[in-house]
XYZ file of C-alpha atoms in Angstrom:
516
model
C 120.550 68.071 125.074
C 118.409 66.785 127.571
C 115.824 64.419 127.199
C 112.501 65.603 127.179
C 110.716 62.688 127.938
C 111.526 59.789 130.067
C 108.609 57.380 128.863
C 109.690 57.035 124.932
C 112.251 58.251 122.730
C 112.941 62.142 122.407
C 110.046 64.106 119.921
C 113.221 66.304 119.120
C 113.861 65.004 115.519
C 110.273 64.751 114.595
C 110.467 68.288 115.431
C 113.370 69.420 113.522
C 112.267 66.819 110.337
C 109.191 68.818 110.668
C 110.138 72.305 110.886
C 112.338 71.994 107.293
C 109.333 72.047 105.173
C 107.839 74.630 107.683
C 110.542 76.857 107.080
C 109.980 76.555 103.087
C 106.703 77.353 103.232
C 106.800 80.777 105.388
C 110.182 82.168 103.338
C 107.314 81.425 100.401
C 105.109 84.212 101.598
C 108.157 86.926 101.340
C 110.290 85.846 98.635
C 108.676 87.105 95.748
C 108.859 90.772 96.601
C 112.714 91.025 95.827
C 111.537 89.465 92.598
C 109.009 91.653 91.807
C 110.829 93.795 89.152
C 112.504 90.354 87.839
C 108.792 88.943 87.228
C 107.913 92.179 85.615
C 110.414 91.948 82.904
C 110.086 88.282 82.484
C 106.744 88.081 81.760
C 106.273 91.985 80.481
C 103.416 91.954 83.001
C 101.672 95.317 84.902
C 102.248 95.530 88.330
C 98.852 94.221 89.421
C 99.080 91.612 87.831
C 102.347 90.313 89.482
C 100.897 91.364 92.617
C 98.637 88.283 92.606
C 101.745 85.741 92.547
C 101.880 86.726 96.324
C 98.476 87.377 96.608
C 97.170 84.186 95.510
C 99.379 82.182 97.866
C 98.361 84.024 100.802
C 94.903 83.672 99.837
C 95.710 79.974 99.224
C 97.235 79.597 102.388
C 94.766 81.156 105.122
C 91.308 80.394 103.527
C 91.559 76.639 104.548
C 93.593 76.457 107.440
C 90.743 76.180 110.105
C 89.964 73.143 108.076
C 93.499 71.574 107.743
C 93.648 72.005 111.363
C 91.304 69.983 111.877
C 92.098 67.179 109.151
C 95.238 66.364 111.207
C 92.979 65.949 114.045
C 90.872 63.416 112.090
C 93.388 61.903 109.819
C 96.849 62.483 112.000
C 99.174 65.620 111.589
C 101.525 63.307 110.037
C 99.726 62.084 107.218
C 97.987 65.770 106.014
C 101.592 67.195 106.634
C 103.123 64.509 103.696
C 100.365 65.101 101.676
C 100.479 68.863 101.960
C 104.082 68.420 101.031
C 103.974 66.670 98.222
C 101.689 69.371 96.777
C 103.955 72.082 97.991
C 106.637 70.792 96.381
C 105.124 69.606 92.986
C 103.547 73.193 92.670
C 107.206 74.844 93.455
C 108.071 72.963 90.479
C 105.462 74.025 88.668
C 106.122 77.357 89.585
C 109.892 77.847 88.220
C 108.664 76.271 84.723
C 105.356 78.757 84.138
C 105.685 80.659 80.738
C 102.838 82.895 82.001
C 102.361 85.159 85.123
C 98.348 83.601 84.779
C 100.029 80.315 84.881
C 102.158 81.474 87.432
C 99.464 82.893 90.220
C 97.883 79.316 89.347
C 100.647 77.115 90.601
C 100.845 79.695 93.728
C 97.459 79.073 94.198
C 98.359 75.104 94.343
C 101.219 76.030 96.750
C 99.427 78.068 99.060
C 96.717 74.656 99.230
C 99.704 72.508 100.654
C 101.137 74.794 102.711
C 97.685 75.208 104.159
C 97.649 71.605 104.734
C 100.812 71.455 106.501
C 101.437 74.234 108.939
C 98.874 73.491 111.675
C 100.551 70.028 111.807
C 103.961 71.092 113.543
C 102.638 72.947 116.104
C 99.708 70.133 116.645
C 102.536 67.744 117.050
C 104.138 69.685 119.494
C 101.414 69.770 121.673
C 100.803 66.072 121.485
C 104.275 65.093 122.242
C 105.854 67.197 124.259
C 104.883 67.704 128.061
C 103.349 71.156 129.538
C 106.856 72.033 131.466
C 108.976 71.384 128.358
C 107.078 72.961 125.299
C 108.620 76.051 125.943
C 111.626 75.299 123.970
C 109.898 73.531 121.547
C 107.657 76.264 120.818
C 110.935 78.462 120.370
C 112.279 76.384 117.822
C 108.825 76.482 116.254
C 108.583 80.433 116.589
C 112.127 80.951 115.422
C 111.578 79.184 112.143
C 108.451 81.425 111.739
C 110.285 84.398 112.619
C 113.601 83.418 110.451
C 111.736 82.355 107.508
C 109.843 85.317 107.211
C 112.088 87.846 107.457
C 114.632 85.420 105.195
C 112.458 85.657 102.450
C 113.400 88.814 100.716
C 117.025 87.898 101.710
C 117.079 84.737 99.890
C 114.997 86.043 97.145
C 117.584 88.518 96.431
C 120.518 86.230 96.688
C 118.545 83.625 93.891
C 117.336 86.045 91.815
C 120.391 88.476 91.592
C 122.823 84.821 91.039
C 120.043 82.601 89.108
C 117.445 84.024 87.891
C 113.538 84.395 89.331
C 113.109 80.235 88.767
C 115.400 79.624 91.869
C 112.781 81.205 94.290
C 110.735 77.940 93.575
C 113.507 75.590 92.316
C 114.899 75.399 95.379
C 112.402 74.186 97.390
C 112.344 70.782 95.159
C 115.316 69.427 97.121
C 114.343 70.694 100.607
C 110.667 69.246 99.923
C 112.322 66.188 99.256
C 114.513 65.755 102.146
C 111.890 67.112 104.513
C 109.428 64.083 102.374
C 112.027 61.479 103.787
C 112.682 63.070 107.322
C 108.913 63.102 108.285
C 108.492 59.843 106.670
C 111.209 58.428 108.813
C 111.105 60.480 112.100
C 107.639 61.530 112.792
C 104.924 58.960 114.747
C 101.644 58.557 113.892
C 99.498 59.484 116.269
C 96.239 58.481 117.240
C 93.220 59.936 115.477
C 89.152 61.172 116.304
C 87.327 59.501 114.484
C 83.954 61.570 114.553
C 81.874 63.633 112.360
C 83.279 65.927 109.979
C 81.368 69.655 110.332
C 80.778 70.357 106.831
C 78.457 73.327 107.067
C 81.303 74.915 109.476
C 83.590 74.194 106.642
C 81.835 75.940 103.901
C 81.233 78.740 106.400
C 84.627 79.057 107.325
C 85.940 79.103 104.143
C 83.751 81.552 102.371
C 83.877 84.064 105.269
C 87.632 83.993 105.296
C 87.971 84.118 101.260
C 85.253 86.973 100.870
C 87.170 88.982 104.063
C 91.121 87.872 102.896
C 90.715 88.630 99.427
C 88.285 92.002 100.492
C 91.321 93.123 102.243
C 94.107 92.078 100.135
C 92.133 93.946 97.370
C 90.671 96.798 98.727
C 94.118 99.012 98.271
C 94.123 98.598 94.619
C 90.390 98.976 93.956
C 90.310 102.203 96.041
C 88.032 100.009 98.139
C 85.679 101.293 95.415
C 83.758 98.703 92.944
C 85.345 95.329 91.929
C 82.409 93.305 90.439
C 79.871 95.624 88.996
C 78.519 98.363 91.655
C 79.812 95.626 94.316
C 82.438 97.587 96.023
C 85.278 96.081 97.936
C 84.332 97.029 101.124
C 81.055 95.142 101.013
C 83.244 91.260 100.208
C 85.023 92.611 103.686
C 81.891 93.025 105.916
C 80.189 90.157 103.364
C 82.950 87.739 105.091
C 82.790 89.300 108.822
C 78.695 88.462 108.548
C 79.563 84.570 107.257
C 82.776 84.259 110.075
C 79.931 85.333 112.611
C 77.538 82.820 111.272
C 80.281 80.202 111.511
C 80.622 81.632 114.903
C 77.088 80.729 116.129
C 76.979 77.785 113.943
C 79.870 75.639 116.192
C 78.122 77.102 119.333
C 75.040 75.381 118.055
C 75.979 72.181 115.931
C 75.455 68.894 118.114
C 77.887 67.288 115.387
C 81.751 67.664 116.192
C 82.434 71.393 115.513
C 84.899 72.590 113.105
C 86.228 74.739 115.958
C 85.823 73.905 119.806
C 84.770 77.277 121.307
C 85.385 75.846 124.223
C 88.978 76.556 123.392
C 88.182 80.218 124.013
C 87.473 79.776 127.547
C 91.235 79.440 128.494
C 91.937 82.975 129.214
C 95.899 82.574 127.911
C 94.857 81.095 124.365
C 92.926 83.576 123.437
C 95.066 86.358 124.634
C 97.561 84.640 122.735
C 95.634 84.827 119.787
C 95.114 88.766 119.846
C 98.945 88.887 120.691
C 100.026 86.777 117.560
C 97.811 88.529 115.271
C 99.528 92.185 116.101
C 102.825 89.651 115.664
C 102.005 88.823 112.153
C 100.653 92.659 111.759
C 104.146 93.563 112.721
C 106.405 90.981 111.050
C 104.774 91.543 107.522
C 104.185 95.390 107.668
C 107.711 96.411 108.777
C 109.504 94.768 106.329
C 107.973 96.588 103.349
C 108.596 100.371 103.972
C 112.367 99.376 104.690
C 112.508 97.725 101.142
C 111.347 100.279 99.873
C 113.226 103.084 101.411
C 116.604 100.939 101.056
C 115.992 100.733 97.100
C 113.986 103.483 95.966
C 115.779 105.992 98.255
C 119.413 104.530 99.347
C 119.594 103.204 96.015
C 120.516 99.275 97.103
C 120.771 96.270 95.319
C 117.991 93.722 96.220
C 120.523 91.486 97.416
C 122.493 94.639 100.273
C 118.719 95.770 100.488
C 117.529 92.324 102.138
C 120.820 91.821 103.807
C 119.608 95.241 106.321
C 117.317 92.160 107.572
C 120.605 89.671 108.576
C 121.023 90.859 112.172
C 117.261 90.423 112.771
C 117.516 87.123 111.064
C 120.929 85.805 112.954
C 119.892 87.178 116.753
C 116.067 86.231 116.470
C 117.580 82.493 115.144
C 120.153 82.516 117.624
C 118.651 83.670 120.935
C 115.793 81.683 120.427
C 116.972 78.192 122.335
C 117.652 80.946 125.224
C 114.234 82.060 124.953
C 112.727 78.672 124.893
C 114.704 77.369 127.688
C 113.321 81.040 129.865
C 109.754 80.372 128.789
C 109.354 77.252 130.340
C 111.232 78.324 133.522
C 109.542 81.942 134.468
C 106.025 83.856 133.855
C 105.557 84.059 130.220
C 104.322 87.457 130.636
C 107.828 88.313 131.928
C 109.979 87.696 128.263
C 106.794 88.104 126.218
C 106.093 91.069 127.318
C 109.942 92.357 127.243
C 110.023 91.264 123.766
C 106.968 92.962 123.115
C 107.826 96.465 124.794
C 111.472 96.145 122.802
C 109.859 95.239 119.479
C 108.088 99.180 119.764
C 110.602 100.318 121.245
C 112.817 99.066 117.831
C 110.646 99.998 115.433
C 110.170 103.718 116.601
C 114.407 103.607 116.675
C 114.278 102.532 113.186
C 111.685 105.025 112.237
C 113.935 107.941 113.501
C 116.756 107.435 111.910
C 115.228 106.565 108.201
C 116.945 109.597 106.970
C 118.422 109.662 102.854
C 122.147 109.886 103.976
C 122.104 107.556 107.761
C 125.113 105.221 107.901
C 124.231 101.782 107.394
C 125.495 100.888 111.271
C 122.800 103.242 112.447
C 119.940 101.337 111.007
C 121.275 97.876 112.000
C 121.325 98.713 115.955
C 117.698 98.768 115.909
C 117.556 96.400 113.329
C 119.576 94.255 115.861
C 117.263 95.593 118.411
C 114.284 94.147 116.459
C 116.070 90.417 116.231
C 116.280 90.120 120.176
C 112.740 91.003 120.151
C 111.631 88.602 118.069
C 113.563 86.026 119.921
C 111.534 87.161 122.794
C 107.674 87.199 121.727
C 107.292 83.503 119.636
C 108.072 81.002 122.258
C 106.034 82.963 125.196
C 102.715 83.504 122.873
C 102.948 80.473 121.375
C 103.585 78.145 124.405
C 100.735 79.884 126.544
C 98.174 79.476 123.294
C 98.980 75.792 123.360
C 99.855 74.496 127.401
C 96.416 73.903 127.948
C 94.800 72.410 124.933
C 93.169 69.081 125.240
C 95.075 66.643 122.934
C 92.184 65.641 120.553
C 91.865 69.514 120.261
C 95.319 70.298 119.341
C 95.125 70.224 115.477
C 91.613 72.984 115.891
C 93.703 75.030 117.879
C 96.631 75.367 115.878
C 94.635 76.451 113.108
C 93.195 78.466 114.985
C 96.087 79.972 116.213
C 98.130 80.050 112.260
C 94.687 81.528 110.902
C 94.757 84.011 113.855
C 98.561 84.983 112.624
C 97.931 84.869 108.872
C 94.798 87.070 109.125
C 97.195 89.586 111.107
C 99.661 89.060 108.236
C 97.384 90.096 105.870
C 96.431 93.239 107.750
C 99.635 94.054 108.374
C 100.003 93.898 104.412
C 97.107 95.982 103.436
C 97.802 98.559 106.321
C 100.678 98.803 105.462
C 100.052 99.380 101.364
C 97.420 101.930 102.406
C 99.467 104.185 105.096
C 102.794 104.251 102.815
C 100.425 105.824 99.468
C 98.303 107.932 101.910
C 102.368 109.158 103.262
C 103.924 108.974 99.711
C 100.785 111.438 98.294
C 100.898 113.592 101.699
C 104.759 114.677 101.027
C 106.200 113.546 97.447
C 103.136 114.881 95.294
C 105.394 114.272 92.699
C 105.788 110.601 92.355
C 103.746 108.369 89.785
C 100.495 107.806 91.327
C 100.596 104.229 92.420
C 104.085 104.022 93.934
C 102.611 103.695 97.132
C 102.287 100.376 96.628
C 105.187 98.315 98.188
C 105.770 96.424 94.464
C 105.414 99.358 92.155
C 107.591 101.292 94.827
C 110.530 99.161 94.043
C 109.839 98.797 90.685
C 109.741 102.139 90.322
C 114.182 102.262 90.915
C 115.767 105.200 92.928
C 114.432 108.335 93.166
C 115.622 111.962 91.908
C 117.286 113.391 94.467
C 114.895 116.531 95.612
C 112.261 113.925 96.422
C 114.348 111.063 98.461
C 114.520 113.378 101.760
C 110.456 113.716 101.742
C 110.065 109.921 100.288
C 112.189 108.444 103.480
C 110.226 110.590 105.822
C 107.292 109.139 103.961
C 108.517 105.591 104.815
C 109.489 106.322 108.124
C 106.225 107.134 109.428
C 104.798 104.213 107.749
C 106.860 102.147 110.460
C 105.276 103.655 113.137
C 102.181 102.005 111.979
C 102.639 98.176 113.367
C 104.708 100.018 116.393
C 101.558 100.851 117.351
C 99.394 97.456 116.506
C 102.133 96.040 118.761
C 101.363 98.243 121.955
C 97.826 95.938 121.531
C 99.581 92.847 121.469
C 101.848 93.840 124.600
C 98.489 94.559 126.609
C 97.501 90.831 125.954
C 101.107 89.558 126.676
C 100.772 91.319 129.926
C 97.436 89.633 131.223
C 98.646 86.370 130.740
C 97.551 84.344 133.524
C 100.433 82.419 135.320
C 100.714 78.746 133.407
C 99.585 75.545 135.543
C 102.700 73.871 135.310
C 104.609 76.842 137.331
C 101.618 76.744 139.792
C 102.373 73.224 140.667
C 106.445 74.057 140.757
C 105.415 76.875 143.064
C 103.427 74.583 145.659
C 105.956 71.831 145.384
C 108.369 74.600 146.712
C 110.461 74.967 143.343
C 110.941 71.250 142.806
C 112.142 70.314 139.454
C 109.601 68.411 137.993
C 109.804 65.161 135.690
C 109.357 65.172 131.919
C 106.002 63.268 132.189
C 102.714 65.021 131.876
C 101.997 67.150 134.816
C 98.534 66.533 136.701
C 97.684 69.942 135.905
C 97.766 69.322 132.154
C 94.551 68.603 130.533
C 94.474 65.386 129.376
C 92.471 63.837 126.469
C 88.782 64.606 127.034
C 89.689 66.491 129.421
C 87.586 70.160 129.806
C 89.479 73.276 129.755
C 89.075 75.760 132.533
C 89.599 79.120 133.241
């Protein structure tokens, strides 16, 4: 491997030290649906009630992470990353030893807190270490291990829990949190900090608005998006959180203190296209997954375990094409494998949808199955490089939480839309099922299905996919107006030079303002 920098030693294994516990906490997010009907018999819990083990940790995780952002900004991305993983791992513990699934959604809850903590942190420290005209392939190990780890989760989760029992979902994070502990520790620098005034009035802004909306939206399914705390309805903690994210808004455009979030960030026209392009990512990424689940279970009749492994070709191509990727993205227009990665990512997903039939061959869902792992390979690195090229260094912990909020929000879309277009589906065309089993959890729970209802119930699930083939068409129109990064600019007018692996003069440096 080459080294990436000429002035100091390689940031390679601060990277990969760094991307372990990453990994842990994304596969986190996913794991627990396999588990779902495990949890239910464990504890002898209703299905709403397990539904908040997941819940909670996503909640957990995206309320604060415009805040943690900017804590490794203040305190260094190394330090809030330890710290966060120390929780993590403490609370996994916790997790596996709950007697109760209210004890349970509490320890997710303290999970969901450190992995807030440390995800903005890797991508911050990629940013701060590597050069413009190499982060493409760091940025593709980055968006590999977010692609990987969540579509690994229900894979894993079905492997622990069909060998060990539920517990292992958590247990095994103890020893990866430990070695990951040691590997930061050891690997990682400490870089330099701002020390400046902490926006606390952004923070409390920030965190209510994205509570009242998160939770509005992770809720609003279940509750009919009718009442949830007296008359209050559902729908009114949604649009209560837009008003407060608005505020927050105006608030960092006004406050002469150091804002929570620079909106100056906003003015580079490729982060915040890369912002709408991630969030139709994370839309996608979450919402596909659950429909195939379900149809695999409920109407092929799979095991957890052969139901996650469907997922393994995605898994091993988007892994495995990803150093590919990374190298391409730092050599050619981002637009140019984004967008192919974008256009083959709809293009899968409507294969997928059409062949969702109760009696398809396995081989003919995994060719767009594989389909869907070279597109994933194909639309991390480019977004995720072009949100971060041109962020000023004391700015790069605000913009990757930014950027992770931006994803997790789209997440939890993806989630709800999802939940909502499978029951809408499931009541359209099998009137007969138990009112409910729309819901991705009480879908599996529910087993396989009689057979005079599996033929309408896959067509049901089928059309659910077309769903976040369609968010994704949005997220290829941002893809395509990238604008073309400064570091190929300056390639370009040196007449295709290869450049050095020191900072280019195009780069912003500390302090210095973005343009368009």
């Amino acid at each position: 491997m080459t080294q990436e920098r000429d002035d100091g030693p390689s940031p390679w294994p601060a990277l990969w030290a760094l991307v372990i516990g990453f990994f842990m906490i994304l596969v986190d997010a996913t794991i627990v649906t396999v588990a779902t009907p495990a949890l239910l018999v464990a504890f002898d819990a209703d299905v709403n009630s397990v539904l908040w083990v997941t819940s909670a940790y996503l909640l957990a995780y995206v309320v604060p992470l415009l805040v943690s952002g900017r804590l490794g900004d203040r305190f260094g991305p190394k330090h809030v990353y330890l710290t966060g993983l120390a929780v993590f791992t403490l609370a996994s513990l916790w997790c596996g030893l709950t007697s109760s699934v209210g004890e349970l959604v509490g320890a997710r809850v303290v999970q969901g807190l450190g992995a807030a903590l440390m995800t903005p942190q890797t991508m911050a420290v990629i940013t701060r270490t590597f050069p413009a005209s190499r982060r493409g392939r760091a940025m593709s190990l980055w968006g590999a291990v977010a692609g990987v780890a969540t579509l690994c989760g229900p894979i894993l989760g079905g492997v622990l829990v069909g060998g060990l029992g539920w517990e292992w979902i958590f247990f095994v994070n103890v020893p990866f949190g430990v070695l990951a502990f040691v590997a930061v520790w050891w690997l990682v620098p400490s870089l330099p900090t701002s020390r400046r005034r902490f926006d606390l009035l952004g923070v409390v802004l920030s965190a209510a608005g994205m509570f009242l909306l998160v939770f509005g939206i992770q809720e609003g399914q279940k509750y009919d998006w009718g009442p949830i705390v007296g008359p209050v309805p559902v729908w009114a903690l949604v649009v209560a959180g837009a008003v407060l994210l608005a505020v927050f808004v105006w608030w960092q455009g006004r406050t002469r203190a150091e804002p929570l979030v620079a909106l100056r960030l906003f003015r580079d026209r490729n982060f915040s296209l890369a912002n709408v392009a991630i969030c139709t990512v994370g839309f996608a990424v979450t919402a596909q997954g659950f429909p195939l689940m379900i149809y695999a279970q409920s109407v092929r009749g799979f095991t957890p375990t052969e139901a996650a492994l469907l997922l393994a070709p995605l898994a091993i191509l988007s892994g495995g094409l990803a150093p590919w990727t990374g190298r391409l993205t730092d050599r050619v227009h981002p637009r140019l494998i984004g967008g192919f990665g974008m256009a083959t990512f709809v293009i899968g997903l409507l294969w997928l949808a059409a062949v969702m039939g109760p009696e398809t061959p396995v081989w003919q869902l995994l060719l767009p199955i594989a389909l869907l792992g070279v597109s994933n390979s194909c639309v991390w690195a480019p977004i995720s490089t072009s949100a971060t090229r041109n962020l000023p260094m004391e700015q790069a912990g605000s913009g990757s939480g930014v950027y992770n909020t931006t994803r997790q929000v789209g997440a939890v879309l993806g989630s709800a839309g999802i939940a909502a277009l499978m029951e809408w589906r499931i009541t359209a065309l099998v009137p007969g099922v138990a009112a409910g089993a729309g819901s991705p959890e009480a879908a599996v729970a529910v087993g396989p299905l009689a057979d005079e209802v599996r033929d309408p119930f896959a067509q049901a699930m089928a059309q659910a996919v077309l769903l976040p083939a369609g968010v994704l068409v949005i997220g290829f129109v941002a893809v395509a107006c990238f604008a073309t990064p400064r570091h190929l600019l300056a390639r370009r007018a040196a007449g295709g030079a290869p450049q050095s692996d020191t900072p280019q003069s195009g780069t912003p440096q500390p302090g210095e303002p973005l343009t368009r």
